[in-house]
Short mmCIF file of C-alpha atoms and ligand atoms in Angstrom, two decimals:
data_model
loop_
_atom_site.label_atom_id
_atom_site.label_comp_id
_atom_site.label_asym_id
_atom_site.label_seq_id
_atom_site.Cartn_x
_atom_site.Cartn_y
_atom_site.Cartn_z
CA MET A 94 71.96 66.87 50.81
CA ARG A 95 71.70 63.26 49.79
CA SER A 96 67.93 63.39 49.22
CA CYS A 97 68.44 66.55 47.19
CA ASN A 98 70.82 64.62 44.90
CA ILE A 99 68.34 61.80 44.53
CA ILE A 100 65.55 64.23 43.60
CA THR A 101 67.84 65.91 41.03
CA ALA A 102 68.76 62.51 39.56
CA VAL A 103 65.10 61.50 39.31
CA LEU A 104 64.22 64.81 37.69
CA ILE A 105 67.04 64.49 35.17
CA SER A 106 65.99 60.98 34.25
CA ILE A 107 62.34 62.03 33.82
CA LEU A 108 63.43 64.95 31.66
CA SER A 109 65.77 62.92 29.46
CA CYS A 110 63.15 60.21 29.12
CA ASN A 111 60.68 62.88 27.98
CA THR A 112 63.20 64.25 25.50
CA LEU A 113 63.73 60.79 24.06
CA MET A 114 59.99 60.14 23.94
CA ALA A 115 59.53 63.44 22.17
CA GLN A 116 61.82 62.08 19.48
CA PHE A 117 59.84 58.94 18.78
CA ASN A 118 56.49 57.41 19.51
CA TYR A 119 55.42 53.77 19.54
CA ASP A 120 51.86 54.39 20.66
CA GLU A 121 49.26 54.31 17.87
CA SER A 122 46.85 56.40 19.96
CA LYS A 123 49.41 59.22 20.00
CA VAL A 124 49.76 59.46 16.22
CA PRO A 125 48.74 63.06 15.49
CA ALA A 126 45.67 63.82 13.40
CA TYR A 127 47.02 64.65 9.96
CA GLU A 128 45.94 65.52 6.47
CA LEU A 129 48.02 64.29 3.55
CA PRO A 130 48.92 66.69 0.74
CA GLU A 131 46.71 66.21 -2.31
CA LEU A 132 48.29 63.82 -4.73
CA LEU A 133 45.86 64.42 -7.54
CA GLN A 134 45.88 68.19 -7.54
CA LEU A 135 48.37 70.52 -9.18
CA ASN A 136 50.26 72.99 -7.01
CA ASP A 137 47.88 75.70 -8.25
CA GLY A 138 44.86 73.69 -7.04
CA THR A 139 43.69 72.33 -10.42
CA PRO A 140 42.42 68.74 -10.04
CA VAL A 141 44.35 66.02 -11.88
CA LYS A 142 41.59 64.19 -13.69
CA ASP A 143 43.29 61.97 -16.23
CA ALA A 144 46.48 60.10 -17.05
CA ALA A 145 47.72 62.89 -19.31
CA ALA A 146 47.51 65.47 -16.50
CA TRP A 147 49.46 63.16 -14.19
CA ASN A 148 52.07 62.21 -16.80
CA GLU A 149 52.57 65.66 -18.25
CA LYS A 150 52.20 67.89 -15.21
CA ARG A 151 51.67 66.47 -11.76
CA ARG A 152 54.42 63.85 -11.78
CA ALA A 153 57.02 66.50 -12.57
CA GLU A 154 55.71 68.76 -9.79
CA VAL A 155 55.88 65.99 -7.20
CA LEU A 156 59.35 64.93 -8.31
CA GLU A 157 60.53 68.52 -8.06
CA LEU A 158 59.15 68.87 -4.51
CA PHE A 159 61.03 65.76 -3.41
CA ARG A 160 64.21 67.02 -5.07
CA SER A 161 64.10 70.44 -3.52
CA GLU A 162 62.76 69.58 -0.05
CA VAL A 163 63.81 66.01 0.75
CA TYR A 164 66.59 64.25 -1.16
CA GLY A 165 68.31 67.01 -3.15
CA ARG A 166 69.22 67.30 -6.81
CA ARG A 167 71.56 64.80 -8.33
CA PRO A 168 73.72 65.20 -11.43
CA GLY A 169 73.25 63.19 -14.62
CA ARG A 170 75.42 60.53 -16.20
CA PRO A 171 79.08 61.56 -16.27
CA LYS A 172 80.51 61.95 -19.76
CA ALA A 173 83.56 59.90 -18.88
CA LEU A 174 81.62 56.95 -17.42
CA ARG A 175 83.24 53.67 -18.44
CA PHE A 176 83.00 50.00 -17.64
CA GLU A 177 85.89 47.65 -17.02
CA VAL A 178 85.25 43.93 -16.67
CA THR A 179 87.65 42.88 -13.91
CA LYS A 180 86.61 39.24 -13.70
CA LYS A 181 85.03 37.49 -16.63
CA ASP A 182 82.19 34.99 -16.33
CA GLU A 183 83.56 32.18 -14.21
CA GLU A 184 81.39 29.27 -13.17
CA ALA A 185 79.84 29.91 -9.75
CA LEU A 186 77.17 28.73 -7.31
CA GLY A 187 77.71 25.06 -8.15
CA GLY A 188 77.56 25.67 -11.89
CA LYS A 189 74.14 27.33 -12.01
CA ALA A 190 75.56 30.83 -12.44
CA ARG A 191 78.33 32.73 -14.13
CA ARG A 192 80.05 35.32 -11.99
CA ARG A 193 81.25 38.58 -13.49
CA GLU A 194 82.84 41.54 -11.75
CA VAL A 195 82.75 44.97 -13.31
CA ARG A 196 84.37 48.19 -12.21
CA ILE A 197 82.30 51.20 -13.14
CA HIS A 198 84.55 54.26 -13.38
CA PHE A 199 82.90 57.61 -12.75
CA THR A 200 85.72 59.71 -14.22
CA SER A 201 88.49 59.24 -16.76
CA GLU A 202 91.20 59.00 -14.10
CA GLU A 203 92.56 55.47 -13.84
CA ASN A 204 92.47 55.50 -10.05
CA GLY A 205 89.56 57.89 -9.76
CA PRO A 206 86.25 57.13 -8.04
CA SER A 207 84.61 53.91 -9.15
CA MET A 208 82.34 51.15 -7.88
CA ASN A 209 82.72 47.39 -8.13
CA MET A 210 79.73 45.40 -9.20
CA LEU A 211 79.29 41.69 -8.56
CA LEU A 212 77.01 40.09 -11.12
CA TYR A 213 75.59 36.57 -11.20
CA LEU A 214 74.08 35.55 -14.52
CA PRO A 215 71.92 32.41 -14.76
CA ALA A 216 74.11 29.85 -16.58
CA LYS A 217 71.16 28.27 -18.37
CA ALA A 218 69.78 31.50 -19.82
CA LYS A 219 69.23 31.40 -23.58
CA GLY A 220 68.65 35.13 -24.06
CA PRO A 221 68.71 38.36 -22.06
CA THR A 222 67.39 37.83 -18.53
CA PRO A 223 65.59 40.16 -16.13
CA ALA A 224 67.70 41.19 -13.15
CA PHE A 225 67.59 42.33 -9.54
CA LEU A 226 69.98 45.12 -8.65
CA GLY A 227 70.67 46.36 -5.13
CA LEU A 228 73.33 47.95 -2.98
CA ASN A 229 74.76 45.97 -0.06
CA PHE A 230 75.88 47.20 3.36
CA ARG A 231 79.05 45.29 4.05
CA GLY A 232 80.91 44.51 0.85
CA ASN A 233 80.31 42.19 -2.11
CA PRO A 234 81.96 39.13 -0.49
CA THR A 235 79.32 39.18 2.28
CA VAL A 236 76.59 38.43 -0.25
CA SER A 237 77.57 34.79 -0.85
CA LYS A 238 80.01 32.17 0.43
CA ASP A 239 81.27 31.94 -3.16
CA PRO A 240 85.09 31.90 -2.76
CA GLY A 241 85.55 33.52 -6.18
CA ILE A 242 84.25 36.95 -5.15
CA THR A 243 87.22 39.29 -5.05
CA LEU A 244 88.14 40.61 -1.62
CA ARG A 245 88.85 44.32 -1.76
CA LYS A 246 90.42 46.70 0.70
CA GLY A 247 88.63 46.28 4.02
CA ASP A 248 86.93 42.95 3.09
CA LYS A 249 87.71 39.97 5.31
CA GLU A 250 87.86 36.32 4.31
CA SER A 251 85.87 35.51 7.44
CA ASP A 252 83.03 37.79 6.31
CA ARG A 253 82.31 35.79 3.17
CA GLY A 254 78.62 34.97 2.99
CA LYS A 255 77.78 36.78 6.24
CA SER A 256 74.80 38.50 4.60
CA SER A 257 73.89 35.67 2.23
CA GLY A 258 70.48 35.28 3.90
CA ARG A 259 69.67 38.79 2.74
CA TRP A 260 70.53 38.03 -0.88
CA GLN A 261 69.30 34.50 -1.61
CA ALA A 262 71.47 34.27 -4.71
CA ASP A 263 70.56 30.63 -5.36
CA MET A 264 66.85 31.32 -5.24
CA VAL A 265 67.16 34.30 -7.56
CA ILE A 266 69.23 32.38 -10.11
CA ASP A 267 66.96 29.30 -9.89
CA ARG A 268 64.04 31.54 -10.81
CA GLY A 269 65.84 32.75 -13.93
CA TYR A 270 66.95 36.21 -12.83
CA ALA A 271 70.39 37.76 -12.74
CA LEU A 272 71.53 39.28 -9.44
CA ALA A 273 73.77 42.33 -9.27
CA THR A 274 75.10 44.14 -6.22
CA ILE A 275 77.52 46.88 -5.23
CA TRP A 276 78.84 47.93 -1.83
CA TYR A 277 77.22 51.28 -1.14
CA GLY A 278 80.40 52.68 0.43
CA ASP A 279 82.07 52.51 -2.99
CA ILE A 280 79.81 55.34 -4.10
CA GLU A 281 80.06 57.35 -0.92
CA PRO A 282 80.96 56.48 2.67
CA ASP A 283 77.99 56.43 5.03
CA ASP A 284 79.66 58.82 7.39
CA LYS A 285 78.24 62.09 8.59
CA ARG A 286 81.67 63.68 8.87
CA ASN A 287 83.37 62.49 5.70
CA ALA A 288 80.63 61.52 3.28
CA PHE A 289 80.83 64.54 1.03
CA SER A 290 84.58 64.96 1.09
CA GLN A 291 85.37 61.33 0.26
CA GLY A 292 82.48 60.15 -1.87
CA ILE A 293 81.18 60.93 -5.32
CA HIS A 294 80.17 64.38 -4.06
CA ARG A 295 83.74 65.58 -4.29
CA VAL A 296 83.79 64.97 -8.03
CA TYR A 297 80.96 67.45 -8.40
CA GLY A 298 82.19 70.21 -6.12
CA PRO A 299 83.66 71.09 -2.75
CA ALA A 300 82.05 69.50 0.31
CA ASN A 301 81.41 72.87 1.95
CA LYS A 302 79.56 74.29 -1.04
CA ILE A 303 76.46 72.14 -1.13
CA PRO A 304 73.31 74.26 -1.59
CA PRO A 305 70.20 73.65 0.57
CA ASP A 306 68.70 71.54 -2.23
CA GLY A 307 72.00 69.80 -3.02
CA TRP A 308 72.03 66.00 -3.03
CA GLY A 309 72.49 64.00 0.15
CA SER A 310 73.94 60.50 0.41
CA ILE A 311 70.66 58.72 -0.38
CA ALA A 312 70.56 60.58 -3.70
CA ALA A 313 74.24 59.75 -4.26
CA TRP A 314 73.72 56.03 -3.65
CA GLY A 315 70.70 56.05 -5.95
CA TRP A 316 72.74 57.83 -8.59
CA GLY A 317 75.19 54.90 -8.39
CA LEU A 318 72.34 52.47 -9.08
CA SER A 319 71.57 54.37 -12.26
CA ARG A 320 75.19 54.01 -13.33
CA ALA A 321 74.86 50.22 -12.93
CA LEU A 322 71.80 50.36 -15.17
CA ASP A 323 73.91 52.29 -17.70
CA TYR A 324 76.18 49.26 -17.79
CA PHE A 325 73.27 46.86 -18.34
CA GLU A 326 72.33 48.90 -21.38
CA THR A 327 75.65 47.91 -22.93
CA ILE A 328 75.42 44.12 -22.53
CA ASP A 329 73.29 41.40 -24.10
CA GLU A 330 72.96 39.05 -21.13
CA ILE A 331 70.62 41.33 -19.18
CA ASP A 332 67.39 42.80 -20.46
CA HIS A 333 67.85 46.38 -19.22
CA LYS A 334 64.12 47.00 -19.67
CA ARG A 335 63.38 44.39 -17.01
CA VAL A 336 65.56 45.46 -14.09
CA ALA A 337 64.15 45.51 -10.56
CA VAL A 338 65.88 47.79 -8.06
CA ILE A 339 65.80 46.53 -4.48
CA GLY A 340 67.02 47.87 -1.15
CA HIS A 341 66.71 47.31 2.57
CA SER A 342 66.34 49.99 5.21
CA ARG A 343 68.43 53.08 4.33
CA LEU A 344 69.10 51.30 1.06
CA GLY A 345 65.33 50.82 0.67
CA LYS A 346 64.95 54.59 0.94
CA THR A 347 67.64 54.65 -1.74
CA SER A 348 65.92 52.17 -4.08
CA LEU A 349 62.71 54.21 -3.89
CA TRP A 350 64.45 57.47 -4.68
CA ALA A 351 66.46 55.78 -7.45
CA GLY A 352 63.21 54.46 -8.94
CA ALA A 353 61.64 57.91 -8.76
CA GLU A 354 64.60 59.65 -10.41
CA ASP A 355 65.25 57.00 -13.04
CA GLU A 356 62.21 55.67 -14.85
CA ARG A 357 64.33 53.07 -16.61
CA PHE A 358 63.96 50.89 -13.50
CA ALA A 359 61.10 48.59 -14.43
CA LEU A 360 60.19 47.54 -10.88
CA VAL A 361 61.02 49.00 -7.49
CA ILE A 362 61.24 47.24 -4.11
CA SER A 363 61.46 48.81 -0.68
CA ASN A 364 62.24 46.44 2.18
CA ASP A 365 61.69 47.92 5.66
CA SER A 366 62.65 51.41 4.45
CA GLY A 367 60.80 53.37 7.16
CA CYS A 368 61.25 57.10 7.72
CA GLY A 369 62.34 58.94 4.57
CA GLY A 370 61.44 55.75 2.66
CA ALA A 371 57.98 54.22 2.44
CA ALA A 372 56.63 55.33 5.85
CA LEU A 373 54.34 58.35 6.03
CA SER A 374 56.26 61.17 7.75
CA ARG A 375 53.10 62.78 9.17
CA ARG A 376 52.38 59.79 11.40
CA ALA A 377 55.61 60.53 13.27
CA PHE A 378 55.53 56.92 14.48
CA GLY A 379 58.88 55.27 15.23
CA GLU A 380 61.65 57.32 13.67
CA THR A 381 60.67 60.94 12.97
CA VAL A 382 61.98 63.53 10.53
CA LYS A 383 63.78 65.36 13.34
CA ARG A 384 65.34 62.20 14.64
CA ILE A 385 66.59 61.01 11.25
CA ASN A 386 67.99 64.44 10.33
CA THR A 387 69.79 64.57 13.66
CA SER A 388 71.29 61.07 13.53
CA PHE A 389 72.02 61.07 9.79
CA PRO A 390 72.48 64.70 8.67
CA HIS A 391 74.17 63.57 5.44
CA TRP A 392 71.31 61.44 4.07
CA PHE A 393 68.91 64.14 2.86
CA CYS A 394 69.26 67.67 1.53
CA ASP A 395 69.58 70.52 4.03
CA ASN A 396 66.10 71.79 3.23
CA PHE A 397 64.64 68.66 4.84
CA ASN A 398 65.71 70.07 8.23
CA LYS A 399 62.99 72.71 7.88
CA TYR A 400 60.48 69.99 8.70
CA ASN A 401 62.06 68.77 11.94
CA GLY A 402 59.10 68.47 14.30
CA ARG A 403 56.94 70.12 11.60
CA GLU A 404 55.89 67.21 9.43
CA ALA A 405 52.55 68.89 8.72
CA ASP A 406 54.40 71.61 6.79
CA LEU A 407 55.97 69.18 4.32
CA PRO A 408 54.59 69.83 0.83
CA VAL A 409 54.83 66.07 0.18
CA ASP A 410 54.45 62.84 2.10
CA GLN A 411 55.88 59.47 1.26
CA HIS A 412 52.78 58.08 -0.51
CA MET A 413 53.71 60.60 -3.20
CA LEU A 414 57.12 58.98 -3.50
CA ILE A 415 55.46 55.60 -4.09
CA ALA A 416 53.19 57.24 -6.68
CA LEU A 417 56.25 58.46 -8.60
CA MET A 418 56.83 54.82 -9.62
CA ALA A 419 53.43 54.60 -11.34
CA PRO A 420 52.50 52.84 -13.50
CA ARG A 421 55.58 50.70 -12.88
CA PRO A 422 55.17 47.89 -10.34
CA VAL A 423 56.31 48.82 -6.83
CA TYR A 424 56.53 46.61 -3.75
CA VAL A 425 56.61 47.83 -0.15
CA ALA A 426 57.50 45.34 2.57
CA SER A 427 57.47 45.68 6.35
CA ALA A 428 58.38 43.45 9.27
CA ALA A 429 56.04 43.11 12.25
CA GLY A 430 58.84 43.58 14.77
CA ASP A 431 60.25 46.64 13.03
CA ARG A 432 58.27 49.38 14.78
CA TRP A 433 61.06 51.90 14.19
CA ALA A 434 60.18 51.78 10.47
CA ASP A 435 56.42 52.09 11.16
CA PRO A 436 54.88 49.16 9.25
CA ARG A 437 51.43 50.74 9.30
CA GLY A 438 52.82 53.98 7.86
CA GLU A 439 54.54 51.95 5.13
CA TYR A 440 51.28 50.19 4.26
CA LEU A 441 49.39 53.50 4.23
CA SER A 442 51.85 55.02 1.77
CA ALA A 443 51.29 52.11 -0.60
CA LYS A 444 47.52 52.44 -0.17
CA HIS A 445 47.45 56.21 -0.66
CA ALA A 446 49.50 55.89 -3.85
CA ASP A 447 46.76 53.64 -5.24
CA PRO A 448 44.63 56.45 -6.80
CA VAL A 449 47.46 57.32 -9.18
CA TYR A 450 47.83 53.71 -10.26
CA ARG A 451 44.06 53.51 -10.84
CA LEU A 452 44.09 56.79 -12.77
CA LEU A 453 46.74 55.27 -15.03
CA GLY A 454 44.52 52.24 -15.60
CA THR A 455 46.27 49.65 -13.42
CA GLU A 456 44.97 47.54 -10.54
CA GLY A 457 46.89 49.41 -7.81
CA LEU A 458 46.99 47.71 -4.40
CA PRO A 459 44.26 45.05 -3.99
CA ALA A 460 44.27 45.09 -0.15
CA GLN A 461 41.67 47.50 1.21
CA LYS A 462 42.97 47.11 4.76
CA MET A 463 46.41 46.31 6.09
CA PRO A 464 46.96 42.62 5.20
CA PRO A 465 47.54 40.08 7.99
CA VAL A 466 51.16 39.07 8.61
CA ASP A 467 52.77 36.85 5.98
CA LYS A 468 49.94 37.34 3.46
CA PRO A 469 51.23 39.42 0.55
CA SER A 470 48.79 41.51 -1.47
CA MET A 471 49.96 41.89 -5.06
CA GLY A 472 48.49 44.12 -7.69
CA ARG A 473 50.59 46.64 -9.56
CA ILE A 474 51.43 47.79 -6.03
CA GLY A 475 52.51 44.99 -3.70
CA TYR A 476 52.65 44.97 0.07
CA HIS A 477 53.39 42.51 2.84
CA ILE A 478 54.18 42.54 6.50
CA ARG A 479 56.36 39.60 7.50
CA THR A 480 56.70 37.97 10.89
CA GLY A 481 60.03 38.90 12.47
CA ASN A 482 62.44 41.79 12.64
CA HIS A 483 64.18 44.41 10.57
CA ASP A 484 65.91 42.23 7.96
CA VAL A 485 65.56 40.68 4.50
CA LYS A 486 64.51 37.04 4.65
CA ALA A 487 63.82 34.21 2.21
CA PHE A 488 60.10 34.98 2.68
CA ASP A 489 60.66 38.51 1.36
CA TRP A 490 62.64 37.28 -1.64
CA LYS A 491 60.03 34.70 -2.53
CA ALA A 492 57.40 37.46 -2.60
CA TYR A 493 59.65 39.73 -4.69
CA LEU A 494 60.30 36.95 -7.18
CA ASP A 495 56.57 36.14 -7.45
CA PHE A 496 55.88 39.83 -7.95
CA ALA A 497 58.62 40.08 -10.58
CA ASP A 498 57.27 36.99 -12.37
CA LYS A 499 53.85 38.62 -12.45
CA HIS A 500 55.13 41.85 -13.97
CA LEU A 501 58.44 41.25 -15.68
CA GLY A 502 57.51 37.78 -16.83
CA ARG A 503 59.74 34.78 -17.28
CA ARG A 504 60.64 34.79 -20.90
C1 GCU B 63 68.70 53.32 11.40
C2 GCU B 63 67.92 54.48 10.84
C3 GCU B 63 66.88 54.03 9.81
C4 GCU B 63 67.53 53.15 8.77
C5 GCU B 63 68.29 52.04 9.44
C6 GCU B 63 69.10 51.15 8.49
O1 GCU B 63 67.87 52.53 12.19
O2 GCU B 63 67.32 55.15 11.90
O3 GCU B 63 66.29 55.14 9.19
O4 GCU B 63 66.56 52.66 7.87
O5 GCU B 63 69.23 52.57 10.35
O6 GCU B 63 69.43 51.57 7.42
O7 GCU B 63 69.44 50.06 8.91
#
């Protein structure tokens, strides 16, 4: 009896191990042979031979495929959008910055859905400055130890500055850029059960009536980033034509989709965005489409489930998402220890987007092979793989600032 139990236990553990392994792979030799969808060919098979064919036809086709099959369709700017400055330009960061807080209201209701933006402006700036804009994971007060950042419901005094390493506010300001951030949960909670009933989705319709190509949370968060850009268009301190959108991990997926949907973003940065972000889905290395749709069913549109375990059937792959930024500068960053996000797949997306950048007359990605760790390659497409784990470090920010200097210029 006892040995029977042991055999059953061993069998169960082998089976569950196999099930888990079927959900992700860390072995390069097991990456399936794959063929990427043609980037430079219209859906009807016509080759895309010049910039006009990309700009006028192919870009729209690719964008539409991502909308209908991956992220879902998002609404436009709400008519009632309005901006309320809740804290006006106090001295911050030892005098080098001015801190402003702005509530961006999505509807006309006074206590309706809104998001709170924290904005640091370089104190020395003589004219409009370029800016970095990104969503944060744990609330605005976590971005800096600055005691003047307003604590909102759920924020703790003891959490001040807990994510400051990921934001490098001093470095950004010292280099002459503004830094703006919003807690992503203000737009929509990252919660598979309640996302659509408590977030911005509810303004646009009942949670149970989302069509198969209806927007998921990544699209909702990206929509929020566009609303922040709407605010920049109304002020003189920021040059809204020189705004870089940045995001890490799920928020890196978000910055990419925001950059694809909203061409007003002048530069787009994906930090360790992985599956559903910069990594090629067809490699099925690290996190897979099935795994991400199972763990986070609210992130993408329902149609994306059709490709669970069937990556080869996707009409797009993520290099096409990178190409949607063209000819705007785009930076993809990986971390060597972040196998879940598939660094090689992230590099390959950047590389396979290169033909579109070249077609549009830019330098694309200079690196012909995956660059060694800690050696950024910067053309109009940038890429690096950093030593270390899934995170945003000073090394990453230095590269982003160098890349922004190259393309947005310090004026
Ligand atoms: C999980 C998820 C990733 C995501 C990451 C993050 O690991 O599987 O897809 O990028 O969370 O956002 O931190």
